[in-house]
Amino acid sequence: LAAIGIDNARQYKRSGQLRSLFELHVNKQVTDYVLARSDRATPFLHGERREVTMLNSDIAGFSALMQRMEAEELVDFLNHYFERMIDVVLAHGGNIDKFQGDGMLVVFGAPNPMTDHAAQALKAARGMVREIDRLNRELIDAGQPGISVGIGLDTGYVVMGHVGSERRLEFTLIGVPVNTSSYLSKVRPARVLMSETTRDLLPAGFEVTDYEPMLL
């Protein structure tokens, strides 16, 4: 019985270590969602439709920035930048869907539902802007140029679930808000832009400025 107890303790510790490692690669919300619904008999999660707010970010002029940096320097810069952005996003309940080079795709309202996903997404965007300002002051003090980041927000229905095969699966989001938020993040000069759908869901007290109409 003692040997079984020791073995169980070791297995539990190993399981905890693997879960912690897994959560470095997959957001904790997704980890909990997948583990609660998957087993050996049902590795695929069926699609689920959910209203969410998507946040997409994109560093302006990143290609030129990449050419000026050594590979190790570039990775260090991105990790330092993302560390700040991730802390802000997670503080507002966002789920990081993926990193795309210098870009970051975040969803508010999936897999964990949120009733105030539009407001939380805008709060996160504002928090990101404040962190970018602090980062730019540090860069300028070090004799390096600052950066500008475009952030796009759009609200609507997406389908979330597993895409792939039995050999390689990815939990992903599919829908118009994913594409629209990406488009808005690439409008230059870089700024925070939201769709009318997102604006209409904001509670009273949020100050926003109208922008010229765009054909997406």
PDB file of N, CA, C and O in Angstrom, residues 165-195:
ATOM      1  N   SER A 165      -6.869  16.476 -37.964  1.00  0.00           N
ATOM      2  CA  SER A 165      -7.064  15.041 -38.129  1.00  0.00           C
ATOM      3  C   SER A 165      -6.694  14.343 -36.837  1.00  0.00           C
ATOM      4  O   SER A 165      -6.319  14.984 -35.844  1.00  0.00           O
ATOM      5  N   GLU A 166      -6.757  13.021 -36.838  1.00  0.00           N
ATOM      6  CA  GLU A 166      -6.394  12.266 -35.638  1.00  0.00           C
ATOM      7  C   GLU A 166      -4.905  12.394 -35.317  1.00  0.00           C
ATOM      8  O   GLU A 166      -4.488  12.115 -34.196  1.00  0.00           O
ATOM      9  N   ARG A 167      -4.112  12.833 -36.289  1.00  0.00           N
ATOM     10  CA  ARG A 167      -2.673  12.964 -36.069  1.00  0.00           C
ATOM     11  C   ARG A 167      -2.269  14.362 -35.621  1.00  0.00           C
ATOM     12  O   ARG A 167      -1.196  14.549 -35.045  1.00  0.00           O
ATOM     13  N   ARG A 168      -3.104  15.352 -35.922  1.00  0.00           N
ATOM     14  CA  ARG A 168      -2.766  16.732 -35.531  1.00  0.00           C
ATOM     15  C   ARG A 168      -4.040  17.551 -35.427  1.00  0.00           C
ATOM     16  O   ARG A 168      -4.764  17.722 -36.398  1.00  0.00           O
ATOM     17  N   LEU A 169      -4.332  18.031 -34.219  1.00  0.00           N
ATOM     18  CA  LEU A 169      -5.540  18.798 -33.963  1.00  0.00           C
ATOM     19  C   LEU A 169      -5.182  20.202 -33.502  1.00  0.00           C
ATOM     20  O   LEU A 169      -4.146  20.415 -32.872  1.00  0.00           O
ATOM     21  N   GLU A 170      -6.060  21.131 -33.815  1.00  0.00           N
ATOM     22  CA  GLU A 170      -5.910  22.490 -33.305  1.00  0.00           C
ATOM     23  C   GLU A 170      -7.277  23.021 -32.920  1.00  0.00           C
ATOM     24  O   GLU A 170      -8.237  22.923 -33.688  1.00  0.00           O
ATOM     25  N   PHE A 171      -7.359  23.559 -31.712  1.00  0.00           N
ATOM     26  CA  PHE A 171      -8.584  24.231 -31.279  1.00  0.00           C
ATOM     27  C   PHE A 171      -8.567  25.624 -31.895  1.00  0.00           C
ATOM     28  O   PHE A 171      -7.623  26.402 -31.677  1.00  0.00           O
ATOM     29  N   THR A 172      -9.578  25.946 -32.675  1.00  0.00           N
ATOM     30  CA  THR A 172      -9.534  27.198 -33.413  1.00  0.00           C
ATOM     31  C   THR A 172     -10.886  27.867 -33.471  1.00  0.00           C
ATOM     32  O   THR A 172     -11.901  27.298 -33.063  1.00  0.00           O
ATOM     33  N   LEU A 173     -10.888  29.101 -33.988  1.00  0.00           N
ATOM     34  CA  LEU A 173     -12.091  29.909 -34.137  1.00  0.00           C
ATOM     35  C   LEU A 173     -12.251  30.284 -35.604  1.00  0.00           C
ATOM     36  O   LEU A 173     -11.280  30.688 -36.254  1.00  0.00           O
ATOM     37  N   ILE A 174     -13.468  30.167 -36.110  1.00  0.00           N
ATOM     38  CA  ILE A 174     -13.737  30.452 -37.513  1.00  0.00           C
ATOM     39  C   ILE A 174     -14.906  31.419 -37.583  1.00  0.00           C
ATOM     40  O   ILE A 174     -15.953  31.186 -36.959  1.00  0.00           O
ATOM     41  N   GLY A 175     -14.749  32.506 -38.341  1.00  0.00           N
ATOM     42  CA  GLY A 175     -15.858  33.437 -38.493  1.00  0.00           C
ATOM     43  C   GLY A 175     -15.414  34.799 -38.978  1.00  0.00           C
ATOM     44  O   GLY A 175     -14.217  35.135 -38.950  1.00  0.00           O
ATOM     45  N   VAL A 176     -16.363  35.597 -39.399  1.00  0.00           N
ATOM     46  CA  VAL A 176     -16.089  36.929 -39.939  1.00  0.00           C
ATOM     47  C   VAL A 176     -15.347  37.823 -38.944  1.00  0.00           C
ATOM     48  O   VAL A 176     -14.427  38.554 -39.344  1.00  0.00           O
ATOM     49  N   PRO A 177     -15.689  37.830 -37.641  1.00  0.00           N
ATOM     50  CA  PRO A 177     -14.969  38.716 -36.711  1.00  0.00           C
ATOM     51  C   PRO A 177     -13.460  38.472 -36.668  1.00  0.00           C
ATOM     52  O   PRO A 177     -12.697  39.402 -36.403  1.00  0.00           O
ATOM     53  N   VAL A 178     -13.039  37.239 -36.925  1.00  0.00           N
ATOM     54  CA  VAL A 178     -11.604  36.949 -36.955  1.00  0.00           C
ATOM     55  C   VAL A 178     -10.947  37.738 -38.084  1.00  0.00           C
ATOM     56  O   VAL A 178      -9.905  38.384 -37.904  1.00  0.00           O
ATOM     57  N   ASN A 179     -11.565  37.712 -39.272  1.00  0.00           N
ATOM     58  CA  ASN A 179     -10.999  38.395 -40.427  1.00  0.00           C
ATOM     59  C   ASN A 179     -11.107  39.908 -40.305  1.00  0.00           C
ATOM     60  O   ASN A 179     -10.176  40.644 -40.658  1.00  0.00           O
ATOM     61  N   THR A 180     -12.255  40.395 -39.816  1.00  0.00           N
ATOM     62  CA  THR A 180     -12.461  41.839 -39.718  1.00  0.00           C
ATOM     63  C   THR A 180     -11.498  42.474 -38.718  1.00  0.00           C
ATOM     64  O   THR A 180     -10.924  43.538 -38.980  1.00  0.00           O
ATOM     65  N   SER A 181     -11.318  41.841 -37.574  1.00  0.00           N
ATOM     66  CA  SER A 181     -10.390  42.388 -36.577  1.00  0.00           C
ATOM     67  C   SER A 181      -8.969  42.416 -37.120  1.00  0.00           C
ATOM     68  O   SER A 181      -8.205  43.349 -36.849  1.00  0.00           O
ATOM     69  N   SER A 182      -8.609  41.415 -37.920  1.00  0.00           N
ATOM     70  CA  SER A 182      -7.288  41.398 -38.540  1.00  0.00           C
ATOM     71  C   SER A 182      -7.130  42.559 -39.516  1.00  0.00           C
ATOM     72  O   SER A 182      -6.102  43.248 -39.539  1.00  0.00           O
ATOM     73  N   TYR A 183      -8.152  42.797 -40.327  1.00  0.00           N
ATOM     74  CA  TYR A 183      -8.114  43.900 -41.286  1.00  0.00           C
ATOM     75  C   TYR A 183      -7.957  45.235 -40.566  1.00  0.00           C
ATOM     76  O   TYR A 183      -7.130  46.074 -40.949  1.00  0.00           O
ATOM     77  N   LEU A 184      -8.743  45.452 -39.517  1.00  0.00           N
ATOM     78  CA  LEU A 184      -8.694  46.724 -38.791  1.00  0.00           C
ATOM     79  C   LEU A 184      -7.337  46.957 -38.127  1.00  0.00           C
ATOM     80  O   LEU A 184      -6.885  48.102 -38.003  1.00  0.00           O
ATOM     81  N   SER A 185      -6.680  45.894 -37.709  1.00  0.00           N
ATOM     82  CA  SER A 185      -5.374  46.043 -37.050  1.00  0.00           C
ATOM     83  C   SER A 185      -4.286  46.478 -38.024  1.00  0.00           C
ATOM     84  O   SER A 185      -3.234  46.970 -37.600  1.00  0.00           O
ATOM     85  N   LYS A 186      -4.532  46.331 -39.320  1.00  0.00           N
ATOM     86  CA  LYS A 186      -3.528  46.661 -40.335  1.00  0.00           C
ATOM     87  C   LYS A 186      -3.776  48.021 -40.998  1.00  0.00           C
ATOM     88  O   LYS A 186      -3.042  48.410 -41.911  1.00  0.00           O
ATOM     89  N   VAL A 187      -4.807  48.747 -40.561  1.00  0.00           N
ATOM     90  CA  VAL A 187      -5.048  50.098 -41.074  1.00  0.00           C
ATOM     91  C   VAL A 187      -3.936  51.018 -40.557  1.00  0.00           C
ATOM     92  O   VAL A 187      -3.576  50.968 -39.383  1.00  0.00           O
ATOM     93  N   ARG A 188      -3.386  51.829 -41.444  1.00  0.00           N
ATOM     94  CA  ARG A 188      -2.308  52.736 -41.076  1.00  0.00           C
ATOM     95  C   ARG A 188      -2.724  54.180 -41.321  1.00  0.00           C
ATOM     96  O   ARG A 188      -3.401  54.453 -42.286  1.00  0.00           O
ATOM     97  N   PRO A 189      -2.301  55.119 -40.441  1.00  0.00           N
ATOM     98  CA  PRO A 189      -1.424  54.894 -39.290  1.00  0.00           C
ATOM     99  C   PRO A 189      -2.090  54.038 -38.218  1.00  0.00           C
ATOM    100  O   PRO A 189      -3.315  54.043 -38.083  1.00  0.00           O
ATOM    101  N   ALA A 190      -1.251  53.295 -37.477  1.00  0.00           N
ATOM    102  CA  ALA A 190      -1.746  52.324 -36.509  1.00  0.00           C
ATOM    103  C   ALA A 190      -2.505  53.010 -35.385  1.00  0.00           C
ATOM    104  O   ALA A 190      -2.120  54.073 -34.900  1.00  0.00           O
ATOM    105  N   ARG A 191      -3.612  52.394 -34.980  1.00  0.00           N
ATOM    106  CA  ARG A 191      -4.454  52.911 -33.900  1.00  0.00           C
ATOM    107  C   ARG A 191      -5.359  51.780 -33.428  1.00  0.00           C
ATOM    108  O   ARG A 191      -5.314  50.680 -33.968  1.00  0.00           O
ATOM    109  N   VAL A 192      -6.214  52.057 -32.452  1.00  0.00           N
ATOM    110  CA  VAL A 192      -7.229  51.098 -32.033  1.00  0.00           C
ATOM    111  C   VAL A 192      -8.505  51.408 -32.818  1.00  0.00           C
ATOM    112  O   VAL A 192      -9.043  52.509 -32.734  1.00  0.00           O
ATOM    113  N   LEU A 193      -8.968  50.445 -33.597  1.00  0.00           N
ATOM    114  CA  LEU A 193     -10.188  50.590 -34.380  1.00  0.00           C
ATOM    115  C   LEU A 193     -11.153  49.470 -34.029  1.00  0.00           C
ATOM    116  O   LEU A 193     -10.748  48.314 -33.929  1.00  0.00           O
ATOM    117  N   MET A 194     -12.423  49.825 -33.852  1.00  0.00           N
ATOM    118  CA  MET A 194     -13.434  48.814 -33.589  1.00  0.00           C
ATOM    119  C   MET A 194     -14.558  48.940 -34.608  1.00  0.00           C
ATOM    120  O   MET A 194     -14.769  50.011 -35.194  1.00  0.00           O
ATOM    121  N   SER A 195     -15.275  47.860 -34.792  1.00  0.00           N
ATOM    122  CA  SER A 195     -16.431  47.880 -35.683  1.00  0.00           C
ATOM    123  C   SER A 195     -17.620  48.516 -34.965  1.00  0.00           C
ATOM    124  O   SER A 195     -17.641  48.652 -33.735  1.00  0.00           O
TER     125      SER A 195
END
